[in-house]
CSV table of C-alpha atoms and ligand atoms in Angstrom, one decimal:
chain,number,residue,atom,x,y,z
A,1432,UNK,CA,7.4,6.1,-6.8
A,1433,UNK,CA,5.8,2.6,-6.9
A,1434,UNK,CA,2.5,2.3,-8.6
A,1435,UNK,CA,-0.2,-0.1,-7.3
A,1436,UNK,CA,-3.4,-1.1,-8.9
A,1437,UNK,CA,-6.2,-1.9,-6.6
A,1438,UNK,CA,-8.7,-4.1,-8.4
A,1439,UNK,CA,-12.2,-5.0,-7.0
A,1440,UNK,CA,-14.5,-7.6,-8.4
A,1441,UNK,CA,-18.3,-7.9,-8.6
A,1442,UNK,CA,-20.6,-6.3,-6.1
A,1443,UNK,CA,-17.8,-4.4,-4.3
A,1444,UNK,CA,-19.5,-1.3,-5.7
A,1445,UNK,CA,-22.6,-2.3,-3.6
A,1446,UNK,CA,-20.7,-1.8,-0.3
A,1447,UNK,CA,-23.0,0.1,2.1
A,1448,UNK,CA,-26.0,-1.5,0.6
A,1449,UNK,CA,-25.2,-5.2,0.5
A,1450,UNK,CA,-25.2,-7.4,3.6
A,1451,UNK,CA,-24.2,-4.7,5.9
A,1452,UNK,CA,-23.7,-7.3,8.8
A,1453,UNK,CA,-21.0,-8.9,6.7
A,1454,UNK,CA,-19.4,-6.0,4.8
A,1455,UNK,CA,-20.2,-3.0,7.0
A,1456,UNK,CA,-22.0,0.3,6.4
A,1457,UNK,CA,-19.3,2.2,4.5
A,1458,UNK,CA,-19.8,2.5,0.7
A,1459,UNK,CA,-17.4,1.9,-2.2
A,1460,UNK,CA,-16.6,5.7,-2.3
A,1461,UNK,CA,-15.5,5.4,1.3
A,1462,UNK,CA,-13.3,2.4,0.4
A,1463,UNK,CA,-11.6,4.3,-2.4
A,1464,UNK,CA,-11.0,7.4,-0.1
A,1465,UNK,CA,-9.5,4.9,2.5
A,1466,UNK,CA,-7.3,3.2,0.0
A,1467,UNK,CA,-6.0,6.6,-1.4
A,1468,UNK,CA,-5.2,7.8,2.2
A,1469,UNK,CA,-3.4,4.4,2.9
A,1470,UNK,CA,-1.4,4.7,-0.3
A,1471,UNK,CA,-0.3,8.3,0.5
A,1472,UNK,CA,0.8,7.2,4.0
A,1473,UNK,CA,2.8,4.3,2.4
A,1474,UNK,CA,4.4,6.6,-0.2
A,1475,UNK,CA,3.0,4.8,-3.2
A,1476,UNK,CA,0.8,5.9,-6.1
A,1477,UNK,CA,-2.5,4.0,-6.4
A,1478,UNK,CA,-5.2,3.6,-8.9
A,1479,UNK,CA,-8.6,1.9,-8.2
A,1480,UNK,CA,-10.7,-0.1,-10.5
A,1481,UNK,CA,-14.0,-2.1,-10.0
A,1482,UNK,CA,-15.7,-4.4,-12.4
A,1483,UNK,CA,-18.7,-6.7,-12.3
A,1484,UNK,CA,-17.6,-8.8,-15.1
A,1485,UNK,CA,-14.9,-11.5,-15.2
A,1486,UNK,CA,-13.6,-10.6,-18.7
A,1487,UNK,CA,-13.2,-6.9,-17.7
A,1488,UNK,CA,-11.4,-8.0,-14.6
A,1489,UNK,CA,-9.1,-10.1,-16.7
A,1490,UNK,CA,-8.5,-7.2,-19.0
A,1491,UNK,CA,-7.8,-4.9,-16.1
A,1492,UNK,CA,-5.2,-7.4,-14.7
A,1493,UNK,CA,-3.6,-7.6,-18.2
A,1494,UNK,CA,-3.3,-3.8,-18.3
A,1495,UNK,CA,-1.3,-3.8,-15.1
A,1496,UNK,CA,1.6,-5.5,-17.1
A,1497,UNK,CA,4.3,-2.9,-17.7
A,1498,UNK,CA,2.3,-0.1,-16.0
A,1499,UNK,CA,2.2,-1.0,-12.3
A,1500,UNK,CA,4.7,-2.5,-9.7
A,1501,UNK,CA,2.0,-4.5,-7.8
A,1502,UNK,CA,-1.6,-5.5,-7.5
A,1503,UNK,CA,-4.1,-5.5,-4.6
A,1504,UNK,CA,-7.0,-7.6,-5.6
A,1505,UNK,CA,-10.4,-8.5,-4.2
A,1506,UNK,CA,-11.7,-10.8,-6.9
A,1507,UNK,CA,-15.0,-11.1,-4.8
A,1508,UNK,CA,-17.0,-14.1,-6.0
A,1509,UNK,CA,-14.5,-14.9,-8.7
A,1510,UNK,CA,-12.1,-15.8,-6.0
A,1511,UNK,CA,-13.7,-19.1,-5.6
A,1512,UNK,CA,-13.9,-20.2,-9.2
A,1513,UNK,CA,-12.2,-18.1,-11.8
A,1514,UNK,CA,-9.4,-19.8,-13.5
A,1515,UNK,CA,-9.4,-16.9,-15.9
A,1516,UNK,CA,-8.5,-14.4,-13.1
A,1517,UNK,CA,-5.9,-16.9,-11.7
A,1518,UNK,CA,-4.3,-17.2,-15.2
A,1519,UNK,CA,-4.3,-13.4,-15.7
A,1520,UNK,CA,-2.5,-12.8,-12.4
A,1521,UNK,CA,0.0,-15.6,-13.3
A,1522,UNK,CA,0.5,-14.0,-16.8
A,1523,UNK,CA,1.4,-10.5,-15.6
A,1524,UNK,CA,3.5,-12.1,-12.8
A,1525,UNK,CA,3.4,-8.9,-10.6
A,1526,UNK,CA,3.5,-9.2,-6.9
A,1527,UNK,CA,-0.2,-9.4,-5.9
A,1528,UNK,CA,-2.0,-9.6,-2.6
A,1529,UNK,CA,-5.5,-10.9,-2.3
A,1530,UNK,CA,-7.8,-9.1,0.0
A,1531,UNK,CA,-11.2,-10.0,1.4
A,1532,UNK,CA,-13.3,-7.7,3.6
A,1533,UNK,CA,-15.0,-10.7,5.4
A,1534,UNK,CA,-13.3,-13.7,6.8
A,1535,UNK,CA,-14.0,-16.2,4.0
A,1536,UNK,CA,-13.0,-19.0,6.3
A,1537,UNK,CA,-15.8,-18.4,8.9
A,1538,UNK,CA,-18.5,-18.2,6.2
A,1539,UNK,CA,-20.0,-20.8,3.8
A,1540,UNK,CA,-17.9,-23.8,2.8
A,1541,UNK,CA,-17.8,-22.6,-0.8
A,1542,UNK,CA,-16.0,-19.4,0.2
A,1543,UNK,CA,-13.2,-21.2,2.0
A,1544,UNK,CA,-11.4,-22.1,-1.2
A,1545,UNK,CA,-9.6,-19.4,-3.3
A,1546,UNK,CA,-8.4,-20.4,-6.7
A,1547,UNK,CA,-6.9,-17.0,-7.2
A,1548,UNK,CA,-4.7,-16.8,-4.1
A,1549,UNK,CA,-2.2,-19.3,-5.7
A,1550,UNK,CA,-1.0,-16.5,-7.9
A,1551,UNK,CA,-0.6,-14.1,-5.0
A,1552,UNK,CA,2.2,-13.6,-2.6
A,1553,UNK,CA,-0.3,-13.5,0.2
A,1554,UNK,CA,-3.9,-13.2,1.3
A,1555,UNK,CA,-5.5,-11.0,3.9
A,1556,UNK,CA,-9.1,-11.6,5.0
A,1557,UNK,CA,-11.5,-10.6,7.7
A,1558,UNK,CA,-10.1,-7.2,8.6
A,1559,UNK,CA,-12.4,-5.0,6.5
A,1560,UNK,CA,-10.9,-1.9,4.9
A,1561,UNK,CA,-7.8,-2.4,7.0
A,1562,UNK,CA,-6.8,-5.4,4.7
A,1563,UNK,CA,-6.3,-3.0,1.8
A,1564,UNK,CA,-4.1,-0.7,3.8
A,1565,UNK,CA,-2.0,-3.6,5.1
A,1566,UNK,CA,-1.7,-5.1,1.5
A,1567,UNK,CA,-0.6,-1.7,0.2
A,1568,UNK,CA,2.0,-1.3,3.0
A,1569,UNK,CA,3.4,-4.8,2.4
A,1570,UNK,CA,3.7,-4.0,-1.4
A,1571,UNK,CA,5.4,-0.7,-0.7
A,1572,UNK,CA,8.0,-2.4,1.5
A,1573,UNK,CA,8.7,-5.2,-1.0
A,1574,UNK,CA,12.3,-5.3,-2.3
B,2561,DQA,C1,-15.4,-11.0,-0.6
B,2561,DQA,C2,-15.8,-12.5,-0.1
B,2561,DQA,C3,-16.4,-13.2,-1.3
B,2561,DQA,O1,-16.7,-14.6,-1.0
B,2561,DQA,C4,-17.7,-12.6,-1.8
B,2561,DQA,O2,-18.2,-13.2,-3.0
B,2561,DQA,C5,-17.5,-11.1,-2.1
B,2561,DQA,C6,-16.7,-10.3,-1.2
B,2561,DQA,C7,-14.9,-10.2,0.6
B,2561,DQA,O3,-14.4,-9.1,0.3
B,2561,DQA,O4,-15.1,-10.6,1.7
B,2561,DQA,O5,-18.1,-10.5,-3.0
B,2561,DQA,O6,-14.4,-11.1,-1.5
């Protein structure tokens, strides 16, 4: 069975509290439950991690090497400027899909650019929790 790591960056643990008009009313526990159900449906094993610090996110990405078959990552704010997260994704070279709950392209200009997506096979944004399920499904079907 394929193993997928689902990594979430800063403030994703504040779902349900932060900017509900942007991120919805469901909390991080609900996201974890949703992701686990999506993984079960796709027939893959999944583990979830969340960190508010860039270094820890880099370490989590590094730990996927040799231990997972794919990565679903929402680098949150680090998306827009973290060369360290980009380099970590390039280093482990696993198929990775970047997910954003909100449509980063319909928001502030500084959110339009992702520096981390360059190390991913694709990016899904604006579909809320569903984006994670679609990313898991896509990784599960990857040859
Ligand atoms: C986000 C979008 C980012 O711009 C923001 O910094 C986040 C969440 C999203 O899931 O929509 O924290 O990655």
